[in-house]
C-alpha angles and dihedrals in degrees: 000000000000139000095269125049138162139245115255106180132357120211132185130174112206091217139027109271086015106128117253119275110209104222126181095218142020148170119244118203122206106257094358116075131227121337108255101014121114093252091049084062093038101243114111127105092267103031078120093056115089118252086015078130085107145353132211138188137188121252082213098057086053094058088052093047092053092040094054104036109017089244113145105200094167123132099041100294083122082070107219117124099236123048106202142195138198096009132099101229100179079067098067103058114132069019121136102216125162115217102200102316103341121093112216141172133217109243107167133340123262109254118189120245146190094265082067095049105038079042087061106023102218117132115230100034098114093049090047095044086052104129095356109057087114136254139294118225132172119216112246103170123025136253160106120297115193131194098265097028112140121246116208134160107264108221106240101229124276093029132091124252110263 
């Protein structure tokens, strides 16, 4: 995976529990999250928790979650808000990256836990989620963010790009 991916699927529940909407477009506010989505209103199981603003997962971790344990976690059901391809997001994490027109950082990853798994009530999704459940960001700049925008690193002033 390289250092620049794309967005393959965006996904937002209005309230906390309520299942995920797949949506081509939508607005991202700075340390609020994504209009419409249960963070934005500050009512999911984490809104407490810091750079809960917005979640992404690779496209790629969920292959390999399917491949080794049989678990299909497609349309959402993985519940983070962007579905990525081609990028490494556990490295950038304390990263600045933009995703369309948002600027966003890296704040944690995105362990699994047992909400997901009781949610969904499939055994085995937080042992097969272990260092690939996605990444936590919060939104520092708005913006749009559309299904097939690029995702690359943004360079903090004064530093090279990596």
């Amino acid at each position: 995976m390289t250092a620049t991916g794309t967005i393959r699927a965006i996904h937002i529940a209005p309230e906390q529990g309520a299942p995920m909407e797949r949506v081509e477009q939508v607005t991202a506010v700075a340390r609020r999250g994504l209009e419409g989505d249960r963070y934005y209103a500050t009512e999911g199981t984490f809104a407490d928790r810091e750079g809960s603003d917005l979640t992404l997962i690779e496209s790629e971790a969920l292959a390999a979650v399917e491949r080794d344990y049989g678990i299909d976690l497609e349309s959402g059901v993985h519940r983070r808000n962007l579905t990525t391809a081609g990028i490494a997001l556990n490295h950038l994490v304390g990263e600045r990256f933009r995703v369309g027109e948002v600027v966003c950082e890296g704040i944690e990853l995105c362990e699994p836990c047992s909400y997901l798994e009781r949610h969904l009530e499939k055994e085995g999704i937080r042992e097969a989620l272990v260092h690939r459940g996605g990444l936590r960001a919060r939104v520092l700049e708005d913006g749009v963010v559309t299904e097939g925008d690029s995702i690359e690193r943004v360079a903090r002033r004064g530093t090279a790009r990596r």
